[in-house]
Coordinates of C-alpha atoms and ligand atoms in Angstrom, one line a residue:
M1273 CA 95.3 142.2 75.7
K1274 CA 94.5 138.3 74.3
I1275 CA 95.3 135.3 76.5
G1276 CA 96.1 131.7 76.0
I1277 CA 95.0 129.4 78.5
L1278 CA 96.7 125.9 78.2
T1279 CA 96.5 122.6 80.6
S1280 CA 99.3 120.1 80.8
G1281 CA 100.1 116.9 81.6
G1282 CA 97.7 114.3 83.8
D1283 CA 94.2 115.9 83.9
C1284 CA 92.7 116.2 87.3
P1285 CA 89.3 117.5 88.8
G1286 CA 88.7 121.0 89.2
L1287 CA 90.6 122.0 85.8
N1288 CA 87.6 123.1 83.6
A1289 CA 86.7 124.9 87.1
V1290 CA 90.0 127.2 86.7
I1291 CA 89.4 127.7 83.5
R1292 CA 85.9 128.8 84.2
G1293 CA 87.4 131.5 87.1
I1294 CA 89.8 132.8 84.5
V1295 CA 87.5 133.4 82.0
L1296 CA 84.3 134.9 83.7
K1297 CA 87.1 137.5 86.0
G1298 CA 88.6 138.3 82.9
T1299 CA 85.8 139.0 80.8
T1300 CA 83.4 140.4 83.6
T1301 CA 86.0 142.5 85.3
Y1302 CA 89.0 143.3 83.3
D1303 CA 87.5 143.2 79.3
L1304 CA 90.4 140.6 78.6
E1305 CA 89.7 138.3 75.6
F1306 CA 90.8 134.4 75.8
V1307 CA 91.7 131.4 73.3
G1308 CA 92.1 128.0 74.3
I1309 CA 95.0 126.1 73.2
R1310 CA 94.6 122.7 72.8
D1311 CA 96.6 119.5 74.2
G1312 CA 98.9 121.5 76.7
W1313 CA 102.5 122.7 75.2
R1314 CA 101.7 120.6 71.7
G1315 CA 99.0 123.4 71.3
V1316 CA 101.6 126.3 71.7
V1317 CA 103.9 124.6 69.5
E1318 CA 101.6 123.7 66.6
G1319 CA 99.7 126.9 66.7
D1320 CA 96.4 125.3 67.5
F1321 CA 93.6 127.2 69.4
M1322 CA 90.0 126.9 70.0
P1323 CA 87.1 130.0 71.3
L1324 CA 87.3 130.5 74.7
T1325 CA 84.5 132.8 75.9
R1326 CA 82.5 133.2 78.5
H1327 CA 80.4 130.7 76.7
E1328 CA 82.5 127.9 76.4
V1329 CA 82.9 128.0 79.6
K1330 CA 79.6 128.0 81.5
G1331 CA 78.4 125.3 83.9
L1332 CA 82.4 124.3 83.9
S1333 CA 82.9 124.0 87.5
K1334 CA 81.6 120.3 88.5
V1335 CA 82.8 119.0 85.1
G1336 CA 85.9 116.9 85.5
G1337 CA 89.0 116.5 82.9
T1338 CA 89.9 119.3 80.8
I1339 CA 87.7 121.0 77.9
L1340 CA 90.8 121.9 76.3
G1341 CA 92.6 118.3 76.1
T1342 CA 96.2 117.9 77.8
S1343 CA 99.4 115.8 77.0
R1344 CA 102.8 115.8 78.5
T1345 CA 104.3 117.6 75.2
N1346 CA 107.4 119.4 76.0
P1347 CA 107.5 123.0 74.2
Y1348 CA 111.4 122.6 73.8
E1349 CA 111.2 120.2 71.6
G1350 CA 109.9 119.4 68.0
E1351 CA 110.9 121.6 64.6
R1352 CA 108.2 124.6 65.9
G1353 CA 109.5 124.2 69.6
G1354 CA 111.4 126.5 71.4
A1355 CA 111.2 130.0 72.9
E1356 CA 112.2 132.2 69.6
N1357 CA 109.0 129.9 67.2
I1358 CA 106.8 130.1 70.2
A1359 CA 107.1 133.8 70.5
K1360 CA 106.9 134.0 66.8
T1361 CA 103.4 131.7 67.1
L1362 CA 101.9 133.5 69.8
Y1363 CA 102.8 136.8 68.1
G1364 CA 101.1 135.7 64.9
H1365 CA 97.9 134.8 66.6
K1366 CA 98.2 137.9 68.4
I1367 CA 98.2 136.0 72.1
D1368 CA 100.1 138.4 75.0
G1369 CA 100.3 136.1 77.2
I1370 CA 99.7 132.3 78.3
V1371 CA 98.3 131.1 81.6
A1372 CA 99.9 127.3 82.2
I1373 CA 97.3 125.0 84.7
G1374 CA 99.9 121.7 85.2
G1375 CA 102.3 120.3 87.6
E1376 CA 106.0 119.8 87.8
G1377 CA 106.4 119.2 84.3
T1378 CA 104.5 121.9 83.0
L1379 CA 106.2 124.1 85.6
A1380 CA 109.7 123.9 84.9
A1381 CA 108.3 124.7 81.4
A1382 CA 106.9 127.7 81.9
D1383 CA 109.5 128.9 83.8
R1384 CA 112.0 128.0 81.5
L1385 CA 109.7 129.9 78.6
A1386 CA 109.7 132.8 81.0
K1387 CA 113.5 132.9 81.4
D1388 CA 113.1 133.1 77.8
G1389 CA 110.9 136.2 77.3
I1390 CA 107.6 134.4 76.7
K1391 CA 104.5 135.7 79.5
V1392 CA 103.5 132.9 81.2
L1393 CA 101.7 132.4 84.2
G1394 CA 101.1 129.3 86.5
V1395 CA 98.8 127.5 88.1
P1396 CA 99.8 124.0 90.0
K1397 CA 97.9 121.0 89.5
T1398 CA 98.8 118.1 90.6
I1399 CA 96.2 115.1 92.3
D1400 CA 99.1 114.1 93.8
N1401 CA 99.5 117.0 96.3
D1402 CA 103.5 117.0 95.5
L1403 CA 104.1 120.2 94.7
R1404 CA 105.5 122.4 97.2
A1405 CA 104.3 126.1 97.6
T1406 CA 101.2 125.1 97.5
D1407 CA 99.1 124.0 100.9
Y1408 CA 97.0 121.5 98.5
S1409 CA 96.6 121.3 94.9
F1410 CA 92.7 120.8 94.1
G1411 CA 92.3 117.1 92.3
F1412 CA 93.8 115.9 95.4
D1413 CA 90.8 116.2 97.7
T1414 CA 88.9 114.3 95.2
A1415 CA 91.3 111.7 94.9
V1416 CA 91.1 111.4 98.3
N1417 CA 86.8 111.2 98.4
I1418 CA 87.2 108.5 95.8
A1419 CA 89.7 106.7 97.7
T1420 CA 87.9 106.3 101.0
D1421 CA 84.5 106.0 99.4
A1422 CA 86.4 102.9 97.5
M1423 CA 87.4 101.8 100.5
D1424 CA 84.6 102.2 102.6
R1425 CA 83.2 99.6 100.5
L1426 CA 86.6 97.3 100.2
R1427 CA 85.9 97.4 104.6
T1428 CA 82.1 96.0 103.7
T1429 CA 83.0 93.0 101.6
G1430 CA 85.9 92.1 103.5
D1431 CA 84.1 92.5 107.0
S1432 CA 81.6 89.9 105.3
H1433 CA 84.8 87.4 103.8
Q1434 CA 87.1 88.0 106.9
R1435 CA 89.1 88.6 104.2
C1436 CA 92.3 91.5 104.0
M1437 CA 91.8 93.6 101.4
V1438 CA 94.6 95.5 99.4
A1439 CA 93.6 99.1 98.2
E1440 CA 96.2 100.1 95.6
V1441 CA 96.1 104.4 95.0
M1442 CA 98.0 106.8 93.0
G1443 CA 100.9 108.6 94.5
R1444 CA 103.7 108.1 92.7
H1445 CA 106.6 109.8 94.9
V1446 CA 104.4 111.0 97.3
G1447 CA 101.8 109.2 99.8
W1448 CA 99.7 112.2 100.2
I1449 CA 96.4 110.4 99.3
A1450 CA 97.1 107.0 100.6
L1451 CA 98.0 108.9 104.1
H1452 CA 94.9 110.6 103.9
A1453 CA 92.6 108.4 102.8
G1454 CA 93.9 105.8 104.7
V1455 CA 93.3 107.5 107.8
A1456 CA 90.0 108.7 106.8
A1457 CA 88.9 105.1 105.8
G1458 CA 90.3 103.5 109.2
A1459 CA 93.1 101.0 107.3
H1460 CA 95.5 98.9 109.2
A1461 CA 98.5 99.9 107.5
I1462 CA 99.1 102.6 105.2
L1463 CA 101.8 101.9 102.5
I1464 CA 104.0 104.8 101.2
P1465 CA 106.7 105.9 98.9
E1466 CA 108.0 108.1 101.9
H1467 CA 108.7 105.1 103.9
P1468 CA 109.4 101.5 103.1
M1469 CA 108.4 98.6 105.1
T1470 CA 109.3 95.1 105.6
M1471 CA 106.5 92.2 104.4
D1472 CA 107.0 91.2 108.4
E1473 CA 106.1 94.8 109.3
I1474 CA 103.3 94.7 107.6
C1475 CA 102.4 90.9 108.2
A1476 CA 102.4 92.1 111.7
F1477 CA 99.7 94.8 110.8
V1478 CA 97.7 92.5 109.0
E1479 CA 97.0 89.9 111.5
S1480 CA 97.6 92.2 114.9
A1481 CA 94.2 93.7 113.2
H1482 CA 93.0 89.7 112.4
D1483 CA 93.0 88.9 115.4
R1484 CA 91.5 91.6 116.9
G1485 CA 88.6 90.0 114.5
R1486 CA 88.8 93.1 112.2
A1487 CA 89.1 92.5 108.2
P1488 CA 92.4 94.2 107.6
L1489 CA 92.9 96.6 105.4
V1490 CA 96.4 97.9 103.6
V1491 CA 96.1 101.1 101.8
V1492 CA 99.4 101.5 99.2
S1493 CA 100.9 104.2 97.4
E1494 CA 101.6 103.2 93.8
G1495 CA 104.8 104.3 94.6
F1496 CA 105.9 102.4 97.2
T1497 CA 108.8 100.0 97.6
L1498 CA 109.3 97.4 100.4
E1499 CA 112.8 97.5 101.8
G1500 CA 115.2 97.2 99.6
M1501 CA 113.4 97.1 96.2
E1502 CA 115.4 99.4 94.5
E1503 CA 112.4 101.7 92.6
A1504 CA 108.8 101.4 92.3
Y1505 CA 106.9 98.3 90.8
S1506 CA 106.0 98.4 87.5
D1507 CA 105.4 96.3 84.7
K1508 CA 103.3 98.3 82.4
G1509 CA 106.2 100.1 80.2
L1510 CA 106.9 103.3 80.1
D1511 CA 105.1 106.9 79.5
A1512 CA 105.6 109.6 77.0
F1513 CA 108.5 111.0 79.6
N1514 CA 110.2 107.5 79.7
R1515 CA 109.0 107.2 83.1
P1516 CA 107.9 103.9 84.3
R1517 CA 104.0 103.8 84.1
L1518 CA 103.7 102.6 88.1
G1519 CA 100.5 100.3 89.3
G1520 CA 100.5 96.6 90.1
I1521 CA 102.1 97.1 93.7
G1522 CA 99.3 96.2 95.4
D1523 CA 98.7 92.6 93.1
M1524 CA 102.1 92.3 94.6
L1525 CA 101.8 92.6 97.9
A1526 CA 98.8 91.1 97.9
P1527 CA 99.0 87.0 97.3
E1528 CA 102.6 87.8 99.8
I1529 CA 100.2 88.5 102.4
E1530 CA 98.0 85.3 102.3
R1531 CA 101.5 83.0 101.9
R1532 CA 103.0 84.1 104.7
T1533 CA 99.7 85.0 106.9
G1534 CA 97.3 82.0 105.9
I1535 CA 94.4 85.6 105.1
E1536 CA 92.9 84.8 102.0
T1537 CA 94.2 88.5 100.7
R1538 CA 92.6 90.5 97.6
A1539 CA 94.0 93.8 95.6
T1540 CA 92.4 96.3 94.1
I1541 CA 93.9 99.0 92.1
L1542 CA 92.1 102.3 92.1
G1543 CA 94.3 103.2 88.9
H1544 CA 92.8 106.6 87.0
I1545 CA 89.1 106.5 88.4
Q1546 CA 90.5 108.9 91.2
R1547 CA 91.3 111.0 88.8
G1548 CA 87.9 111.1 86.7
G1549 CA 84.7 112.7 87.0
A1550 CA 83.0 115.3 89.4
P1551 CA 85.7 117.5 91.6
S1552 CA 84.9 118.1 95.5
A1553 CA 83.6 121.4 96.5
F1554 CA 86.6 122.1 97.9
D1555 CA 88.0 121.3 95.1
R1556 CA 85.6 123.4 92.8
V1557 CA 86.1 126.2 95.6
L1558 CA 90.3 126.2 95.3
A1559 CA 90.2 126.0 91.9
T1560 CA 87.5 128.6 91.0
R1561 CA 89.7 130.7 93.2
L1562 CA 93.4 129.9 91.5
G1563 CA 91.5 131.2 88.6
L1564 CA 89.7 134.1 89.3
H1565 CA 93.1 134.9 90.9
A1566 CA 95.6 134.3 88.0
A1567 CA 92.8 136.7 85.9
D1568 CA 94.6 139.3 88.4
A1569 CA 97.5 138.2 87.7
V1570 CA 97.3 138.3 84.2
V1571 CA 96.3 142.3 84.5
E1572 CA 99.0 143.1 86.9
G1573 CA 101.9 141.6 84.7
A1574 CA 102.7 139.6 87.2
W1575 CA 104.6 136.7 84.8
G1576 CA 107.0 134.5 85.6
Q1577 CA 105.1 133.3 88.5
M1578 CA 102.1 131.2 89.8
V1579 CA 99.4 131.8 92.3
A1580 CA 98.9 129.1 95.1
L1581 CA 97.5 128.9 98.6
Q1582 CA 98.9 129.2 101.4
G1583 CA 97.3 129.1 104.1
T1584 CA 93.8 129.8 103.3
D1585 CA 95.2 132.8 101.1
I1586 CA 96.0 132.9 97.8
V1587 CA 99.2 134.3 97.2
R1588 CA 101.9 134.2 94.0
V1589 CA 105.2 132.5 94.5
P1590 CA 107.7 132.4 91.7
F1591 CA 107.7 129.1 89.7
A1592 CA 110.8 127.9 91.0
D1593 CA 109.1 128.0 94.6
A1594 CA 107.4 124.9 93.3
L1595 CA 110.5 123.4 91.3
G1596 CA 113.0 121.3 92.9
E1597 CA 112.4 119.0 96.1
L1598 CA 108.4 117.5 95.9
N1599 CA 106.0 118.2 98.8
T1600 CA 106.6 115.1 101.0
V1601 CA 104.8 113.2 103.7
P1602 CA 106.7 114.9 106.5
K1603 CA 107.7 112.0 108.9
Y1604 CA 105.9 113.3 112.0
R1605 CA 102.5 112.7 109.7
Y1606 CA 103.3 109.3 109.2
D1607 CA 104.0 108.5 112.5
E1608 CA 101.0 110.3 113.9
A1609 CA 99.2 108.3 111.4
A1610 CA 101.4 105.0 112.5
A1611 CA 99.6 104.9 115.8
L1612 CA 96.4 103.7 114.0
F1613 CA 97.7 101.1 112.4
G1614 CA 97.3 96.7 113.4
Ligands
F6P1301 O1 100.6 112.7 88.7 C1 99.6 112.0 88.9 C2 99.2 111.1 88.5 O2 98.2 110.4 88.6 C3 100.5 109.9 89.2 O3 99.9 109.5 90.4 C4 100.6 109.0 88.5 O4 101.6 108.0 88.7 C5 100.5 109.6 87.1 O5 100.0 110.5 86.9 C6 99.4 108.8 86.3 O6 99.9 109.3 85.1 P1 99.4 108.3 83.2 O7 97.7 109.0 83.6 O8 99.9 110.0 82.5 O9 99.2 107.4 83.5

């Protein structure tokens, strides 16, 4: 059996470890053959494939990014898009099925293709940790570690100058990165999309920390909104899916905190640094296990499903379980962290 592997949507550390896991188990245990599909669904639609043997995946578990490339192409768009055309392209290249590694958009496309008769299996990916049906997604732990390290650094310079430091992290719709990195770094306020706040509340936390002689640290998700804001801050236009490119709320908040409190305040936007570089050990293990289990699922013909982490087990769930609602930060988790604010 010949299987195509693709990575689609925003990249994240651990994608290469999944690819390696699938190819190693698939070739050594099952005698499967693999091809790499370049740049996500674009490669499927345009028939752009590359060799993917054991040789191509050697040493990959610690390598960031994706050797296959990625894009946000919709497989149903364009002259050669759509399930019928894709089925012909796959048949022409003797490809029996696809393993698609990606986030919500990728899995929604995979679900639709599976319903239209294409053999597709999913592996969930998102640094935001916003997918349901998996307890954690690889890339998230690495992003949290990078953000925590950055905030530890911001604290020493903030302490030296007695400044308030605002650290902006990724998180379009959910605040998991901000919550985990904020708790780990001892932030005095954690601002997440699920919990809008007023400037007065934020400044009260900043002033309370400052009054105790601390240099206040505020962590904010890019998708956070102040109470009354209709949508997340964006001044960088739209992405390929016509979604606003987020980033910049930290720069908006810092001068306002300074103006209201009189405390010198600086903002740092971590941006794509959180998605780059080597995956953490946790993400390497999770990604490798998902890859190994994806190879099993292919052989057992579990098409139309995705592999996922539940507890400490890798399980299989229908695509639908991961789609629709997002995995938001529950109120009890935010309230728990709020005891540390100020
Ligand atoms: O979904 C992951 C994510 O990193 C979000 O946190 C962020 O809003 C988005 O991707 C950025 O995407 P891009 O790399 O296309 O700008």
